[in-house]
Each structure stands twice: as structure tokens, then as C-alpha cells.
Short mmCIF file of C-alpha atoms and ligand atoms in Angstrom, two decimals:
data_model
loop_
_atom_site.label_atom_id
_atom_site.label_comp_id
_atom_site.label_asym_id
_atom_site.label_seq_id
_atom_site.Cartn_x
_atom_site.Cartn_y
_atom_site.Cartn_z
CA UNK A 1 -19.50 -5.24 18.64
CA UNK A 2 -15.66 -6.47 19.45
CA UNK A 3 -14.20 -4.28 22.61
CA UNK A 4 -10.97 -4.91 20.57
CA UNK A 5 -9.22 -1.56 19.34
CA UNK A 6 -9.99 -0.58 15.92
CA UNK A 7 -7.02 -0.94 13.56
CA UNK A 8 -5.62 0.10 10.72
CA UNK A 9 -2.63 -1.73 8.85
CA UNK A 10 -0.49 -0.31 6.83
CA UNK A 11 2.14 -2.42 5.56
CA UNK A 12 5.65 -0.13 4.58
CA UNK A 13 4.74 2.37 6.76
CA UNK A 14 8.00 3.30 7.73
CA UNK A 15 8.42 6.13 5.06
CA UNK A 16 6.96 8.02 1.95
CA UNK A 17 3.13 6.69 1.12
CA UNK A 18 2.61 4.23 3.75
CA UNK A 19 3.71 7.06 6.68
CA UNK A 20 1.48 9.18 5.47
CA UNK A 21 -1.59 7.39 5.32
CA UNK A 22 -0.48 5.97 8.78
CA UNK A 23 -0.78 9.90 9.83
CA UNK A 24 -3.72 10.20 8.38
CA UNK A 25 -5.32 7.05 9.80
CA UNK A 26 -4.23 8.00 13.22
CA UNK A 27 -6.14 10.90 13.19
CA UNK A 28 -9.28 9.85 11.91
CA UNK A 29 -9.24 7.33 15.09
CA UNK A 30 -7.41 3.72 14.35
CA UNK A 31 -5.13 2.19 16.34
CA UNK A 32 -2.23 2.37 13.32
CA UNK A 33 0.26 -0.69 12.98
CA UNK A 34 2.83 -0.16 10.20
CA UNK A 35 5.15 -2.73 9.20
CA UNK A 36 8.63 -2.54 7.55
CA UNK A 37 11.51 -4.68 6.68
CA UNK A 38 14.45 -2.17 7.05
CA UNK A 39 14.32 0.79 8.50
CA UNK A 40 13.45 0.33 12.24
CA UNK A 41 14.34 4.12 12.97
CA UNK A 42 12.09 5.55 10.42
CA UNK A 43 8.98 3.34 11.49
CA UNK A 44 9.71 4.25 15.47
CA UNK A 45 9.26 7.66 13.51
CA UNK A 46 6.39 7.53 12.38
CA UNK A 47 4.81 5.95 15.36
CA UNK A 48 5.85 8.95 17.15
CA UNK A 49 4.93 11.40 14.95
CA UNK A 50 1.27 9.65 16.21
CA UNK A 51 1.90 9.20 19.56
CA UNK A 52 3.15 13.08 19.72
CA UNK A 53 -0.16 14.28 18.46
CA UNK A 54 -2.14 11.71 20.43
CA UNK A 55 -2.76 8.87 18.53
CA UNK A 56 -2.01 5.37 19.29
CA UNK A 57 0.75 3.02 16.83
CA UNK A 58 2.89 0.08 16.66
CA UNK A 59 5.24 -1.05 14.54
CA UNK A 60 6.48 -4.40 13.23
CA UNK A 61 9.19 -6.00 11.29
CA UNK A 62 8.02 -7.87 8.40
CA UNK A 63 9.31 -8.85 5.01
CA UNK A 64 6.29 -8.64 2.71
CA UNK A 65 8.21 -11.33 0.86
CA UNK A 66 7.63 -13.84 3.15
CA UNK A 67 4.30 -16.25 2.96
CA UNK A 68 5.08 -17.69 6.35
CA UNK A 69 6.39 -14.21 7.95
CA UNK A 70 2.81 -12.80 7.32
CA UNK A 71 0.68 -15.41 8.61
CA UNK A 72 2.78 -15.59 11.70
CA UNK A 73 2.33 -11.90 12.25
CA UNK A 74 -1.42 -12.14 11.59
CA UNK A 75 -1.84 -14.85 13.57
CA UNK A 76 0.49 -13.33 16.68
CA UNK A 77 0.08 -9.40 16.37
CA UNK A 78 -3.46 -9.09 14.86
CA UNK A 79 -5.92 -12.09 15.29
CA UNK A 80 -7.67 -11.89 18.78
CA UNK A 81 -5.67 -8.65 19.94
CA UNK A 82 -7.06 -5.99 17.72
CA UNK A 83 -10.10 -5.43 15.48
CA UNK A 84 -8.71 -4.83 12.15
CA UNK A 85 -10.63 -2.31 9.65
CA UNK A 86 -8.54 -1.30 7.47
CA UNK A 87 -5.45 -3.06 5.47
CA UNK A 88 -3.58 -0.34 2.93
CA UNK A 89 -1.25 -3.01 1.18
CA UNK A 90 1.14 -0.26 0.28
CA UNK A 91 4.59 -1.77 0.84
CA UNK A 92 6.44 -2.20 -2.47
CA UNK A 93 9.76 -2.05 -4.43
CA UNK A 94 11.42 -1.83 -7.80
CA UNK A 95 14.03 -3.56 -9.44
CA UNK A 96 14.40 -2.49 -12.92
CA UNK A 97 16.04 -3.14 -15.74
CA UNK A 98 15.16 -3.71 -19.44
CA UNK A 99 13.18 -7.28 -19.88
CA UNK A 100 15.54 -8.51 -22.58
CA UNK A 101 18.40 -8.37 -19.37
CA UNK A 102 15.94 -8.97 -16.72
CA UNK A 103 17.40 -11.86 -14.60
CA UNK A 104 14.16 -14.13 -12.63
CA UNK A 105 15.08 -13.38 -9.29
CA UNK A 106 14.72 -9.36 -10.25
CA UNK A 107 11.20 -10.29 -11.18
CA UNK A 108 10.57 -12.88 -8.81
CA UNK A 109 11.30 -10.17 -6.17
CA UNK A 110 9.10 -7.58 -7.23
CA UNK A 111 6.29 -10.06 -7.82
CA UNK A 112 6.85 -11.82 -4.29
CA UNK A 113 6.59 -8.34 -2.48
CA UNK A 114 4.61 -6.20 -4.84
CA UNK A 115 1.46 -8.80 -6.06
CA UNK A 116 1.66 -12.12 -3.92
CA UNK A 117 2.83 -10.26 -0.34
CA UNK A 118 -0.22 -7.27 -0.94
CA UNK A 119 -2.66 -11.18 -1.65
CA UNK A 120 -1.31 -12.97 1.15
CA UNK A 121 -1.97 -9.75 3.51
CA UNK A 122 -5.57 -9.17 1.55
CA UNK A 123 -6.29 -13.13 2.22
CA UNK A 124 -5.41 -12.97 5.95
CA UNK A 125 -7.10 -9.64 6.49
CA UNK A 126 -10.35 -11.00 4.95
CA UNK A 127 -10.90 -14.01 7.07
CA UNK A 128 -10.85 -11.49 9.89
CA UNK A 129 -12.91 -9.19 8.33
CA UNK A 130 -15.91 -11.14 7.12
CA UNK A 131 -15.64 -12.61 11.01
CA UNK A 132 -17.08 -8.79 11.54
CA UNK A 133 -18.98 -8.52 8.80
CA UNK A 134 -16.93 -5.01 7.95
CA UNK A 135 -13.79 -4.04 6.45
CA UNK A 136 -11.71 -1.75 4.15
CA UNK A 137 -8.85 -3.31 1.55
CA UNK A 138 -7.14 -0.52 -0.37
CA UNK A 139 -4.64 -1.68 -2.32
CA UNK A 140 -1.74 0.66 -3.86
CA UNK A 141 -1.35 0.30 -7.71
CA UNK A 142 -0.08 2.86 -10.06
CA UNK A 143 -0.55 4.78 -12.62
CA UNK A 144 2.75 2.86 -14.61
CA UNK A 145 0.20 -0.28 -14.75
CA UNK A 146 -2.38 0.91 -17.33
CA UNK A 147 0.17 2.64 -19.28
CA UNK A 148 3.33 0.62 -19.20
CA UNK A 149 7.05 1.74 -18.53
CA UNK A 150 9.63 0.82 -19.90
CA UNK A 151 12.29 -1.17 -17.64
CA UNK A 152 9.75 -1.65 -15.38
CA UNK A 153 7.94 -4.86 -16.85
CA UNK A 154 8.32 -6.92 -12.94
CA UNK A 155 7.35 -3.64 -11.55
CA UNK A 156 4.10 -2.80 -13.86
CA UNK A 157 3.15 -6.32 -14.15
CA UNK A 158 3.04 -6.76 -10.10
CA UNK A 159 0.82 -3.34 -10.10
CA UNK A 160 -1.33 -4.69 -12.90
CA UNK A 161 -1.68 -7.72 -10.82
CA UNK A 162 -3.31 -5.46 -7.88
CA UNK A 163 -5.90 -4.51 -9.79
CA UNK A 164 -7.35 -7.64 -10.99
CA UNK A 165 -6.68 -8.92 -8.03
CA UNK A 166 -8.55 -5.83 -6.59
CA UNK A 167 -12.06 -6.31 -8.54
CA UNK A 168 -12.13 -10.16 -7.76
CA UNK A 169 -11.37 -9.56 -4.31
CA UNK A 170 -14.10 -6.62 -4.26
CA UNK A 171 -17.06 -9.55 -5.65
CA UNK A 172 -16.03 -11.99 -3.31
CA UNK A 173 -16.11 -9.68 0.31
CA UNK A 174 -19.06 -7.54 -1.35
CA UNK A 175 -21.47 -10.31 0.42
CA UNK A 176 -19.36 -9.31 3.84
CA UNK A 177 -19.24 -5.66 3.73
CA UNK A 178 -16.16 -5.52 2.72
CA UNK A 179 -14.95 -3.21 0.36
CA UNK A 180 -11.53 -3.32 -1.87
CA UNK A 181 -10.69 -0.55 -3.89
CA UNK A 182 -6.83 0.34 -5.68
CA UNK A 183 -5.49 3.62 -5.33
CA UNK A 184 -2.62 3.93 -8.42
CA UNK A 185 -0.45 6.79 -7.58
CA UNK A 186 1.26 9.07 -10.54
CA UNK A 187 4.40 10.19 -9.78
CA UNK A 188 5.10 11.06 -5.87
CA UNK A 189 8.15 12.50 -4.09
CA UNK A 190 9.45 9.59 -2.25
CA UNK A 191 12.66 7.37 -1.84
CA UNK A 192 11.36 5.55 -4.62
CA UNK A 193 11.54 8.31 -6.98
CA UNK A 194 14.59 10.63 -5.57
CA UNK A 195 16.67 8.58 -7.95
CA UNK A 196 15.36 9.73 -10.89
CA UNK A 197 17.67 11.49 -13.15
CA UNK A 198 17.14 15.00 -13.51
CA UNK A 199 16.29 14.47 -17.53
CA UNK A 200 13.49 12.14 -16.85
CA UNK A 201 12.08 14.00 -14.22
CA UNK A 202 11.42 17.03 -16.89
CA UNK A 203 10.30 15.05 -19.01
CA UNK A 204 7.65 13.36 -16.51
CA UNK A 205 6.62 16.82 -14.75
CA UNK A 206 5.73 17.81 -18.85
CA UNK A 207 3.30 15.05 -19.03
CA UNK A 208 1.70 15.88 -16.22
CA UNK A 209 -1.49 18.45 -16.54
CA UNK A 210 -1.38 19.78 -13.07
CA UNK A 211 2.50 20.52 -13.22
CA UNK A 212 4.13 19.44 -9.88
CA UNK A 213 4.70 15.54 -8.72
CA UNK A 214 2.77 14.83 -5.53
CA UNK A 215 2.96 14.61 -2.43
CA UNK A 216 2.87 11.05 -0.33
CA UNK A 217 -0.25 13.28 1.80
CA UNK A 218 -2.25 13.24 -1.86
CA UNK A 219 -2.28 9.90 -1.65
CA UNK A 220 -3.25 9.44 1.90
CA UNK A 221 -5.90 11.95 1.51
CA UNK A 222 -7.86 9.26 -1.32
CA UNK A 223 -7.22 6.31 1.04
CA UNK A 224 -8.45 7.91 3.69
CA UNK A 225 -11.76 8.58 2.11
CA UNK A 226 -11.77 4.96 0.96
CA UNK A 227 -11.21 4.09 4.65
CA UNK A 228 -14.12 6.25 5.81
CA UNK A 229 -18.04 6.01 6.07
CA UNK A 230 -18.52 8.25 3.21
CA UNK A 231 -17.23 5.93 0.63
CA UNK A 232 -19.12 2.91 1.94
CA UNK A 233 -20.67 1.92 -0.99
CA UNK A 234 -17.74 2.55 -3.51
CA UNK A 235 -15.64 -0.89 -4.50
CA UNK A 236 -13.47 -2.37 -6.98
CA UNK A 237 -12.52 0.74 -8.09
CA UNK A 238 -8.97 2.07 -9.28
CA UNK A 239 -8.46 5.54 -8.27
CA UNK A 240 -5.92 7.50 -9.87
CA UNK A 241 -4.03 10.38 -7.80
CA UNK A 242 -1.91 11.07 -10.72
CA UNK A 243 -2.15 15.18 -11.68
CA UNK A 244 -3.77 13.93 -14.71
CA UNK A 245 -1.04 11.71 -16.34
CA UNK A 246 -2.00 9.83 -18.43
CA UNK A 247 0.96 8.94 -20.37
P1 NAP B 301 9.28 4.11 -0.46
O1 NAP B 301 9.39 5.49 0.05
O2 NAP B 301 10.42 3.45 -1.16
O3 NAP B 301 8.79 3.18 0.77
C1 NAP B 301 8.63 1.80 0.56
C2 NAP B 301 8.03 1.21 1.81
O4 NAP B 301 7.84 -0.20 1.58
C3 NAP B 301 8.95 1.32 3.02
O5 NAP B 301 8.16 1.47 4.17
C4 NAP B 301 9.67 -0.04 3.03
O6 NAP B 301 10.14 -0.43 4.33
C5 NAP B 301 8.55 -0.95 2.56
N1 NAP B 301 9.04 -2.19 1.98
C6 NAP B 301 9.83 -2.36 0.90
N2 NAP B 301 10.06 -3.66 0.71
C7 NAP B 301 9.42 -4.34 1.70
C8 NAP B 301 9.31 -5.70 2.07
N3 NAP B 301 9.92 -6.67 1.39
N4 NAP B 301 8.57 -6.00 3.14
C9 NAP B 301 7.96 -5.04 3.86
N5 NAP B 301 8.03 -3.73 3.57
C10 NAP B 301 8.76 -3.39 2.50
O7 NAP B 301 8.06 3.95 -1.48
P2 NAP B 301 6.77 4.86 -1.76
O8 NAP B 301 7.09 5.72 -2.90
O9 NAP B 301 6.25 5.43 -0.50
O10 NAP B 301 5.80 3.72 -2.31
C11 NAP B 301 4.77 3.15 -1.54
C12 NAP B 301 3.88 2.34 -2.47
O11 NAP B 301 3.36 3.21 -3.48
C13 NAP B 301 4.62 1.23 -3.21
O12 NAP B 301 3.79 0.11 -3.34
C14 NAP B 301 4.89 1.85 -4.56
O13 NAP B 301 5.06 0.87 -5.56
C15 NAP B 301 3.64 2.67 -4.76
N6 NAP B 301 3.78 3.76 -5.72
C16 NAP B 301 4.72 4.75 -5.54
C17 NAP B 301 4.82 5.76 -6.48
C18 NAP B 301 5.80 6.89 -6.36
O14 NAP B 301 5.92 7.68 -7.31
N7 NAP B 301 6.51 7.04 -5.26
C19 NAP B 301 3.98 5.75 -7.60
C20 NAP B 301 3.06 4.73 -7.75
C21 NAP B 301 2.97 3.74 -6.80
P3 NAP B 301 11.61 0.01 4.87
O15 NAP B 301 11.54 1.50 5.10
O16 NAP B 301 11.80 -0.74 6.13
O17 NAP B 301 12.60 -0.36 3.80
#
């Protein structure tokens, strides 16, 4: 057993989804890092909201975008320092637009950060992982990638992405103990979504069975239980916390 601190990596932990399962990761026991790429006030926030109530963070700048930016962070921050458990590849973005106007670097971005960042964190994390024969990927989907949207087709095709990347990822570290699981959130009250105007946020909260959006905690509550003991033999799975949409 490594005397290194057990970690849990959250990437966009600065705000919304990735804060909150950075709360709840602290307090089931990791050593959280969270990374983010602009806010450097609202990830020292976070971490302090830990260290406050006795857990232990760090944060890090780091554009999701970059290949080379994440395997120098792995390489510095995480390999040989800390014994990494858990990776949530949560940070994301949108860009939308209709497809018919979409220009390539809208979907280039959303694909670089969104699908090929969460891989490039997923491939470093493994090699560490099947080092220690134990591990937990959860990757964060949503629910707009089995049903579409419309002027979101970088956006849904990135989340699709997760998930096949998700079950091939899940039969390669099975042999390893490692388990990868996706986690495709409905519609949450975040930054992402306080845009929305006021129309289409009727017309979503209609759709959906249990009547309210949720909450960035609903979604930390299912990746902590993917994180924990209890769902040690559960992988490759797409979880939705979604109030029941299914649009
Ligand atoms: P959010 O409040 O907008 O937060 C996004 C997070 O990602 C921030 O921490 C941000 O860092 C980070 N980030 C953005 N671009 C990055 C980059 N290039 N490199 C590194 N970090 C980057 O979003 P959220 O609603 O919490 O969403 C979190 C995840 O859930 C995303 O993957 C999103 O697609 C997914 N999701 C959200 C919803 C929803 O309804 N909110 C639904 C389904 C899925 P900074 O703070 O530094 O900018």
C-alpha cells in the first residue's frame, strides 16, 4: 500500500458540478485537487470551503484544451506525489450555434475540452491507476447526448463521445480494478445554464417528471457513490441524474 495521500481529481472544480463533488469528495476522505482555467478566485473557494470544514485541497490552473498542459500537470502535480483514486472528468463548455452556421473552431473547441481533454485526463489517470491495481473514472455526460439538442451538435456530439469512450475504457481497466462509469446530468442550476431564456426554461422544467432543475449536489451525490466501496462492482454504466427527462 502507497503512504502517498489518497486523491481525488476533479477537473473544473472551480464552480457548479465539479465544486460540488469536490465537497463531497473531501468529506468522504480524499485529498481533493480541482483544476480550472479561469477563475482562480472561485477555485481558492472551493478549496476553502474544504479546508474550513477540515478537509485537505489544492488547486491548479489547467486548460483542459491542452494535450501537453495535462501531461505536464500529471507528470509534475500527480505522479509520485499523491495516490490518485478518483478522476471526475467534469470540466466542460458550450459553444452553440445551429450546425448549418457552425464555424470549425466552435466545434473544434468543444471537442478539444469536452471529449479529447476528459481522454487525455482518463489515459494519464489510468497508467497510474493500474500501477495500484485500483481506481475510479467517472466521466460527466449528459442527458442532451442520447436525446439530441438542437444548436448543440459540438456540444452533444463531445458528450456522446464520453460515453463510448466510457464502456471501452470500462473493458480495458476491468482487468485492473478499475472502474469507469458516466454520470449524464439533466438540467442543473449552474453558470452553464443561468443563460437560458426564461421561455426555454418553462418549457424544459415541463418536460421534466420531478418538476424542479437540480442541484450541482444531485450530481455529486451519484459520483460519490460511484467513487465509493459500495459501487465496486458497477462499470461502464451511464447514470442519468436527470428528474426523469427524457426528452
Ligand atoms: P460551469 O458552472 O460552467 O463550470 C464549468 C467548469 O469547467 C468550471 O470549473 C470551468 O473553470 C471549467 N472549465 C471550462 N473550460 C475549461 C477548460 N478549457 N479547461 C479547464 N477547465 C475548464 O458548468 P457545470 O454546469 O458545472 O458543468 C460541469 C460539467 O457538467 C460539464 O462537463 C457540463 O457539460 C456537464 N453538464 C452540465 C449540465 C448542466 O445543466 N449544468 C448538464 C449536463 C452536463 P473556470 O471556472 O476556471 O472557468
Amino acid at each position: 500500500m502507497s503512504d502517498l495521500p489518497k486523491t481525488a481529481l476533479i477537473t473544473g472544480g472551480s464552480r457548479g458540478i465539479g465544486r460540488a463533488c469536490a465537497l463531497r469528495l473531501a468529506r468522504a476522505g480524499y485529498l481533493v485537487y480541482i483544476t480550472y482555467v479561469s477563475r482562480p478566485e472561485q477555485a481558492e473557494e472551493t478549496c476553502r470551503f474544504i479546508t474550513d470544514s477540515g478537509g485537505q485541497a489544492g488547486s491548479f490552473a489547467l486548460d483542459i484544451g491542452s494535450h501537453q498542459a495535462i501531461e505536464g500537470f500529471f507528470q509534475k502535480e500527480i505522479k509520485d506525489r499523491v495516490s490518485l483514486q478518483v478522476l471526475v472528468n467534469n470540466a466542460g463548455l458550450t459553444r452553440d450555434g445551429l450546425l448549418v452556421r457552425m464555424k470549425p473552431e466552435q466545434w473544434q473547441q468543444v471537442i478539444n475540452v469536452n471529449l479529447t481533454g476528459s481522454f487525455v485526463c482518463l489515459q494519464q489517470a489510468a497508467r497510474l491507476m493500474m500501477r495500484s491495481r485500483s481506481g475510479r473514472i467517472i466521466n460527466i455526460s449528459s442527458v442532451t447526448a442520447q436525446t439530441g439538442n438542437a444548436g448543440q451538435a459540438n456540444y452533444t456530439a463531445a458528450k456522446a463521445g464520453l460515453i463510448g469512450l466510457t464502456r471501452t475504457a470500462a473493458q480495458e481497466l476491468a482487468p485492473r480494478n478499475i472502474t469507469v462509469n458516466a454520470v449524464a446530468p439533466g438540467f442543473i442550476d449552474t453558470d452553464m445554464t443561468a443563460d437560458l431564456p426564461q421561455d426555454l426554461r418553462d418549457r424544459f422544467l415541463q418536460m421534466i417528471p420531478l418538476q424542479r432543475f437540480g442541484s450541482p449536489e444531485d450530481v455529486a451525490a451519484c459520483v460519490a457513490f460511484l467513487a465509493s466501496e459500495e459501487a465496486a462492482y458497477i462499470t461502464g454504466q451511464v447514470f442519468g441524474v436527470n428528474g426523469g427527462l427524457y426528452m
